CSV table of C-alpha atoms in Angstrom, one decimal:
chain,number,residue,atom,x,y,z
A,13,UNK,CA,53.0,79.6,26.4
A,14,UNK,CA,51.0,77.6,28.7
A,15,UNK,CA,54.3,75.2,29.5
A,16,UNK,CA,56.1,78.7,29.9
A,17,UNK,CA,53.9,79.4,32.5
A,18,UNK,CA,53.7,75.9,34.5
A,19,UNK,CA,57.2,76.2,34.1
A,20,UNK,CA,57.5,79.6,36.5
A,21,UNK,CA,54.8,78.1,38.7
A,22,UNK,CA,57.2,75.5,39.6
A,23,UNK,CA,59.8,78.4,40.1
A,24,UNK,CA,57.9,80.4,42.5
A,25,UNK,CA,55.6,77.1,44.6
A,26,UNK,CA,58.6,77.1,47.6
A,27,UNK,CA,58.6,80.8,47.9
A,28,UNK,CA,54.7,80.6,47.7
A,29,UNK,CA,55.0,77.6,50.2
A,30,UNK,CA,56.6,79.4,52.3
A,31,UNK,CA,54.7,82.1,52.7
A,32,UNK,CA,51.8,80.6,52.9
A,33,UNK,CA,52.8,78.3,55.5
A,34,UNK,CA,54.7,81.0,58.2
A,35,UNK,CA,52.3,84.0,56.5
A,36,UNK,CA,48.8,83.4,55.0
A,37,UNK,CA,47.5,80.5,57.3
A,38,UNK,CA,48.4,81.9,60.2
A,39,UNK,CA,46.9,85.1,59.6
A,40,UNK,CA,43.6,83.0,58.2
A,41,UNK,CA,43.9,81.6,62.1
A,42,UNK,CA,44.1,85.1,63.6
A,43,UNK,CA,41.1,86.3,61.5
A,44,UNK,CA,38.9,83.2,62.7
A,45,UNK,CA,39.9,83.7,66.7
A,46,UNK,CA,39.3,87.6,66.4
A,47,UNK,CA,35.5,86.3,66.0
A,48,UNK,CA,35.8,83.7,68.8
A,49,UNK,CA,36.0,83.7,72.5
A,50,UNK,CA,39.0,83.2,74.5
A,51,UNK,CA,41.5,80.6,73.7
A,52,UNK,CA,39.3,80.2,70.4
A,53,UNK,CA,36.8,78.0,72.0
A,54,UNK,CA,32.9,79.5,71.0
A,55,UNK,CA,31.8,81.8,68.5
A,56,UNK,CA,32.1,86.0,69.8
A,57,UNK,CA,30.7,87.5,66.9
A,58,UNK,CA,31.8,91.0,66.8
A,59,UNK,CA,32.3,91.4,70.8
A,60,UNK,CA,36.1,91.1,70.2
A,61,UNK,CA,36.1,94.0,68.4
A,62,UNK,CA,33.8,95.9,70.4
A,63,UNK,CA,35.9,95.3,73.4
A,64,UNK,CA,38.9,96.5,71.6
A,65,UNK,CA,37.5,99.7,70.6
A,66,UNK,CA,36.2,100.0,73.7
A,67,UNK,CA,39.6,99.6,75.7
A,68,UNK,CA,40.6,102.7,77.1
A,69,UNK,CA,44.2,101.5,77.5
A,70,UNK,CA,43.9,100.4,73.0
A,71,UNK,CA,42.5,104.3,72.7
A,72,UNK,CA,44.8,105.8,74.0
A,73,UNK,CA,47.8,103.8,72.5
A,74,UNK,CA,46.2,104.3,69.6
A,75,UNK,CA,45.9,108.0,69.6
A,76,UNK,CA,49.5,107.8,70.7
A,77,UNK,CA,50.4,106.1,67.9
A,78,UNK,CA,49.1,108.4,65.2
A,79,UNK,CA,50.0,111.2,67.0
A,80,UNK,CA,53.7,109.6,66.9
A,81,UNK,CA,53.5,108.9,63.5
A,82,UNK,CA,52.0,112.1,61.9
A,83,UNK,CA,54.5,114.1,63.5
A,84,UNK,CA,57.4,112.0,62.7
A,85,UNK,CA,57.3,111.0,59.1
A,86,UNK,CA,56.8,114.6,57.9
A,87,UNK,CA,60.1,115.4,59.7
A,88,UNK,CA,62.1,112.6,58.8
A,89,UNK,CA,61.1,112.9,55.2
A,90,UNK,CA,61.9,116.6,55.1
A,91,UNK,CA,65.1,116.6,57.0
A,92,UNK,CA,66.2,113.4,55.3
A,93,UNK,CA,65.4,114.8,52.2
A,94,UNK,CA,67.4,118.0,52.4
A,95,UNK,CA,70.2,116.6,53.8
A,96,UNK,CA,70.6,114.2,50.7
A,97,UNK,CA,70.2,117.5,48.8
A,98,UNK,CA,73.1,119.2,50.5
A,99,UNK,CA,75.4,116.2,50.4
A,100,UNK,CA,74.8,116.3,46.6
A,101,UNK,CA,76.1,120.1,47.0
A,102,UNK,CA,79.7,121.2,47.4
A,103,UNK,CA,79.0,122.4,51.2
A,104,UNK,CA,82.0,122.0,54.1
A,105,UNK,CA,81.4,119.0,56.1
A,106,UNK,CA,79.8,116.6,53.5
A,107,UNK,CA,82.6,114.0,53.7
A,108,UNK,CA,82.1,114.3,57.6
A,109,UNK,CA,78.4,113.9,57.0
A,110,UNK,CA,78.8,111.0,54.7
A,111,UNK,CA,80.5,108.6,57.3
A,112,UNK,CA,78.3,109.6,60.0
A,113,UNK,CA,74.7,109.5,58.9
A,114,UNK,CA,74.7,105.4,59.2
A,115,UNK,CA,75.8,105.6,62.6
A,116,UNK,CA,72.8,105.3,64.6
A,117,UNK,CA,71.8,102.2,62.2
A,118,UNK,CA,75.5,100.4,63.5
A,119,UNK,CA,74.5,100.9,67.0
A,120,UNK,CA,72.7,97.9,68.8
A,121,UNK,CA,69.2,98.3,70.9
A,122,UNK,CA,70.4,98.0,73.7
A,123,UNK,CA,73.1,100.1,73.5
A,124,UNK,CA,71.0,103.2,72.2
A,125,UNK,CA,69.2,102.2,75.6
A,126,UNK,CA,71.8,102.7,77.5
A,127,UNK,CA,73.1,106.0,76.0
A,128,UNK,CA,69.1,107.4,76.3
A,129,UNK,CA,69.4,106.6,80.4
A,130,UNK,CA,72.9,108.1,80.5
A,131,UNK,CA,71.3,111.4,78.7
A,132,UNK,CA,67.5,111.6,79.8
A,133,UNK,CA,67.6,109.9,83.4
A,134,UNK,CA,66.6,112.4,86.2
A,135,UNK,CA,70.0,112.2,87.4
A,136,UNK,CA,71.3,112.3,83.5
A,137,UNK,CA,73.9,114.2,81.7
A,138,UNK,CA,71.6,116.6,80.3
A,139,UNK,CA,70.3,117.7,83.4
A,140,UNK,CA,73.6,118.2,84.5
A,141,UNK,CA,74.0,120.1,82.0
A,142,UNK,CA,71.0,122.3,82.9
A,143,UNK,CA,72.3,122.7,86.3
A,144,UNK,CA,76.0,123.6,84.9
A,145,UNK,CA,74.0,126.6,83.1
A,146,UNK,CA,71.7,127.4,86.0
A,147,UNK,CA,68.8,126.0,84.5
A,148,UNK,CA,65.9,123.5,86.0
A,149,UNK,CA,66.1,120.2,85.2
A,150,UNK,CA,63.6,118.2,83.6
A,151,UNK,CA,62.2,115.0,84.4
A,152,UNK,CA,62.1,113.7,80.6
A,153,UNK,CA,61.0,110.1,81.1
A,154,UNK,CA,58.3,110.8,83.4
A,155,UNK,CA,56.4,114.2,81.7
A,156,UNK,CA,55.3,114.7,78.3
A,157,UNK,CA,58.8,115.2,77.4
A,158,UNK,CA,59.2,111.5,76.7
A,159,UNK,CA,57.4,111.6,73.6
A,160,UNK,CA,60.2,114.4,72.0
A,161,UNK,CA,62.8,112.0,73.4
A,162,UNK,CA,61.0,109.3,71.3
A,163,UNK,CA,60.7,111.3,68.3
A,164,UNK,CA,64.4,112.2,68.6
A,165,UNK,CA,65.4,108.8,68.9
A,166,UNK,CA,63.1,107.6,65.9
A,167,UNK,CA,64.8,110.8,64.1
A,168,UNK,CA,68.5,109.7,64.4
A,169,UNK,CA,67.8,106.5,64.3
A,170,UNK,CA,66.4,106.2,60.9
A,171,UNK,CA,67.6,109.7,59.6
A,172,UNK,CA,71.0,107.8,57.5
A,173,UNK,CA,68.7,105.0,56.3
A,174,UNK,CA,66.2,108.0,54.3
A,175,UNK,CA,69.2,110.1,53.2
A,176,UNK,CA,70.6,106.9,51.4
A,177,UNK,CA,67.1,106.0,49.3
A,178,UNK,CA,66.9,109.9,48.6
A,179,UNK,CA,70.7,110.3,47.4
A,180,UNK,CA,69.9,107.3,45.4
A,181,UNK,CA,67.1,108.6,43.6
A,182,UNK,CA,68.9,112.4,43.4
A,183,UNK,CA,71.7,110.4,41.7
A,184,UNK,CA,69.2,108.8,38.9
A,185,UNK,CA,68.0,112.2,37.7
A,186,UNK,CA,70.4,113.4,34.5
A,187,UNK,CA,72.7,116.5,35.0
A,188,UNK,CA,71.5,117.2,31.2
A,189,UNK,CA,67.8,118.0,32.5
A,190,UNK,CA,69.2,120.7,34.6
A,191,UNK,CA,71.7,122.2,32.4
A,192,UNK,CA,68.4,122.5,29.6
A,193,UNK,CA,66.3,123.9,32.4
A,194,UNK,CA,69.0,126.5,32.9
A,195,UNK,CA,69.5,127.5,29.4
A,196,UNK,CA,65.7,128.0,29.4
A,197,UNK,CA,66.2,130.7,32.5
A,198,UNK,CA,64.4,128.2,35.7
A,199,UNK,CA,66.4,129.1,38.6
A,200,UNK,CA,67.5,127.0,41.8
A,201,UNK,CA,63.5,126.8,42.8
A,202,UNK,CA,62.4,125.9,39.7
A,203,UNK,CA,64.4,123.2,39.1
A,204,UNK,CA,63.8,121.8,42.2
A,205,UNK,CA,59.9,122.1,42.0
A,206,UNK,CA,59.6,121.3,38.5
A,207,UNK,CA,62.7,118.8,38.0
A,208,UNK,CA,64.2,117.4,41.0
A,209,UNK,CA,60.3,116.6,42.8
A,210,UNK,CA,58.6,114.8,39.9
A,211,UNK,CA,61.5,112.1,39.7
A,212,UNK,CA,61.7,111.8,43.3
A,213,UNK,CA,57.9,110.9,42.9
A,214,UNK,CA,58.6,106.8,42.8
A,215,UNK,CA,61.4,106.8,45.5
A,216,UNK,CA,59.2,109.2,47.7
A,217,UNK,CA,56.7,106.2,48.1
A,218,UNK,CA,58.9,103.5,48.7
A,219,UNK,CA,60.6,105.8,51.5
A,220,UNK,CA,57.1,106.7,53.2
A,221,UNK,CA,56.3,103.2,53.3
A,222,UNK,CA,59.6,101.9,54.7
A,223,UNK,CA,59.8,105.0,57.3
A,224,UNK,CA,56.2,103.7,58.0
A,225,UNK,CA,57.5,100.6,58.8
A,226,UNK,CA,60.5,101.8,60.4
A,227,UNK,CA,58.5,103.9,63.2
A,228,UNK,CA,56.9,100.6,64.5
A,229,UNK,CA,60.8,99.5,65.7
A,230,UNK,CA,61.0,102.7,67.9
A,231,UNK,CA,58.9,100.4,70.1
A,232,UNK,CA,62.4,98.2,71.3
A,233,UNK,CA,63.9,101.3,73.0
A,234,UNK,CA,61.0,102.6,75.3
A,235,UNK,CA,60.5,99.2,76.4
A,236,UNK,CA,63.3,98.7,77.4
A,237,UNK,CA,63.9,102.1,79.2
A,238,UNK,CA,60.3,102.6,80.8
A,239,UNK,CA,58.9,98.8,80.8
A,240,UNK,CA,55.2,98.0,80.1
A,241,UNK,CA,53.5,100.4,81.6
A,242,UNK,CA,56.1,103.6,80.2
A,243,UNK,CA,54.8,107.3,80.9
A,244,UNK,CA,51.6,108.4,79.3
A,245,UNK,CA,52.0,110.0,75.9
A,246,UNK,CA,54.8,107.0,75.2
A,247,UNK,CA,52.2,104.2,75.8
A,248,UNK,CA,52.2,102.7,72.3
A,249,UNK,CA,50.1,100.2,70.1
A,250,UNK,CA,52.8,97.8,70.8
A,251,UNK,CA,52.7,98.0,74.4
A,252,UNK,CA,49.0,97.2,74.3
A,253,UNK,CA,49.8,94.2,72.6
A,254,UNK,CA,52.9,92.7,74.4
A,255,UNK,CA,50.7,93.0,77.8
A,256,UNK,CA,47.7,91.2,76.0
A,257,UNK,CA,50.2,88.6,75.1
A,258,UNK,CA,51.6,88.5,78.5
A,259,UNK,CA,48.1,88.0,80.0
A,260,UNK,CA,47.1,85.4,77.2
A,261,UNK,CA,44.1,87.6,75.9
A,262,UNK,CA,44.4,86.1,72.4
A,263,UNK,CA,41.0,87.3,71.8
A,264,UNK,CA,41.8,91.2,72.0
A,265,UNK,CA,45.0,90.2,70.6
A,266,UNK,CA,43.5,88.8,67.6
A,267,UNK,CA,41.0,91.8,66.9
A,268,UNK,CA,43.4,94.6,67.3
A,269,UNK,CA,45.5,92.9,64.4
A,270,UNK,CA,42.8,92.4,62.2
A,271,UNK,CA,41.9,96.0,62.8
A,272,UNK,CA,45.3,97.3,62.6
A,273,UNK,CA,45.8,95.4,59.2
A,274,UNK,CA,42.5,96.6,57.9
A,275,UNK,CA,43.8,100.1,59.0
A,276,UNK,CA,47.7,99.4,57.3
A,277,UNK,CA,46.0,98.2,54.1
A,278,UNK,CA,44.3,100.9,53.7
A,279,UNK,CA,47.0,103.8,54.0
A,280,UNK,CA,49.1,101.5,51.3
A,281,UNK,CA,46.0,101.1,49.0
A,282,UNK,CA,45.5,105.6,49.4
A,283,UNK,CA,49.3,105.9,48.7
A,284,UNK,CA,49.2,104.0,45.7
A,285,UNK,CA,46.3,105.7,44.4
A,286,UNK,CA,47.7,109.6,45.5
A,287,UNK,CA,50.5,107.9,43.9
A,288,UNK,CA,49.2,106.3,40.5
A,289,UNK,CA,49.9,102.6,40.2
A,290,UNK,CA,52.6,103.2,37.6
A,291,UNK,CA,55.2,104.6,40.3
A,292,UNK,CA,54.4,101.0,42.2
């Protein structure tokens, strides 16, 4: 058993190298300059932190952030979810559906960028629109309009990619559990609630965590539309950073990602116990 298991060790040491040489270390690095000064020369102590948390600009991208990301993963996991449940359905337009929904995910960066200036510029398409139906305009880059642009473009951006993990797991769950459950009398609801739900339960995590993940990319396209300094309710966590970066303040840098680890860890380790660890 023992050469069994020197044997794997062997298997796994580059992949383990690896990681530990692009991954572990240099987070190990990161946690020992979020205690030091500038440029890591000098121990801070905890002033790092407390001039992070006392950042108005890291509160408010923070706030921004969560506020972004509680009202966007309950939508994308709903719509997503009933979507996958109507494609699974005889409804009109579910062939049409089915070689659209990846779309979005074909489309480049820069490209969405393009189309969001050609739609929600001042001088864009939808206001013309407006105007055509004798409407105001509405300056949706520069109110706090931009942050339902942004939640539309995290929407169908990553709406295809959810609808293809939930179809997946719909498509797992035996036609013989339903036809029992209707000789028993459950209706459309109760299948659903009582059927349908508990074996989503282990592809439902892996999709919260991945749509997590995902939201972090919405990041690339109001960038590159509004630049560092975007309008208010669009100022994210990762605009905090990049201007940290660009001004070489690795010791803010270094706290905020020890923090914001900290803070990721512990929404995974919640999950997985709302969860149970067997679904993981």
């Amino acid at each position: 058993m023992r050469s069994r298991k020197k044997k794997g060790l062997w298997f796994i040491l580059p992949s383990l190298a690896g990681v530990s040489i692009f991954y572990l270390i240099p987070f190990c690095d990161v946690v020992r300059r979020s205690f030091a000064r500038s440029m890591g020369v000098g121990f801070a102590g905890l002033d790092n932190y407390r001039k992070v948390l006392t950042n108005s600009a890291f509160l408010l991208a923070a706030k921004n952030t969560l506020r972004f990301v509680a009202v966007c993963l309950p939508l994308l996991l709903l719509l997503s979810l009933l979507l996958a449940l109507l494609l699974q359905r005889r409804v009109w337009g579910r062939h049409v559906m089915k070689s659209t929904y990846l779309l979005p995910m074909a489309i480049p960066a820069a490209s969405v960028v393009l189309l969001w200036r050609l739609l929600f510029d001042r001088q864009g398409m939808l206001n013309g629109l407006l105007e055509r139906l004798n409407m105001t305009g509405v300056d949706w880059m520069n109110t706090g309009m931009a942050f339902c642009v942004l939640i539309f473009t995290y929407l169908w951006k990553n709406l295809g990619y959810d609808i293809i993990l939930w179809s997946a797991g719909l498509s797992g769950i035996s036609e013989s559990i339903y036809d029992a459950a209707r000789v028993d009398g459950a209706g459309r609801w109760q299948n659903f609630w009582y059927i349908t739900l508990p074996n989503l339960k282990q592809v439902g995590a892996a999709i919260v965590v991945l749509s997590f993940l995902n939201s972090f990319k919405v990041f690339r396209e109001a960038y590159l539309v509004a630049g560092n300094y975007p309008q208010e309710d669009i100022y994210l966590l990762q605009h905090v950073f990049n201007n940290w970066f660009r001004d070489l303040s690795v010791d803010k840098m270094a706290a905020g990602s020890c923090l914001l680890s900290g803070i990721v860890l512990g929404l995974v380790i919640l999950l997985q116990k709302s969860w149970g660890k067997e679904d993981w």
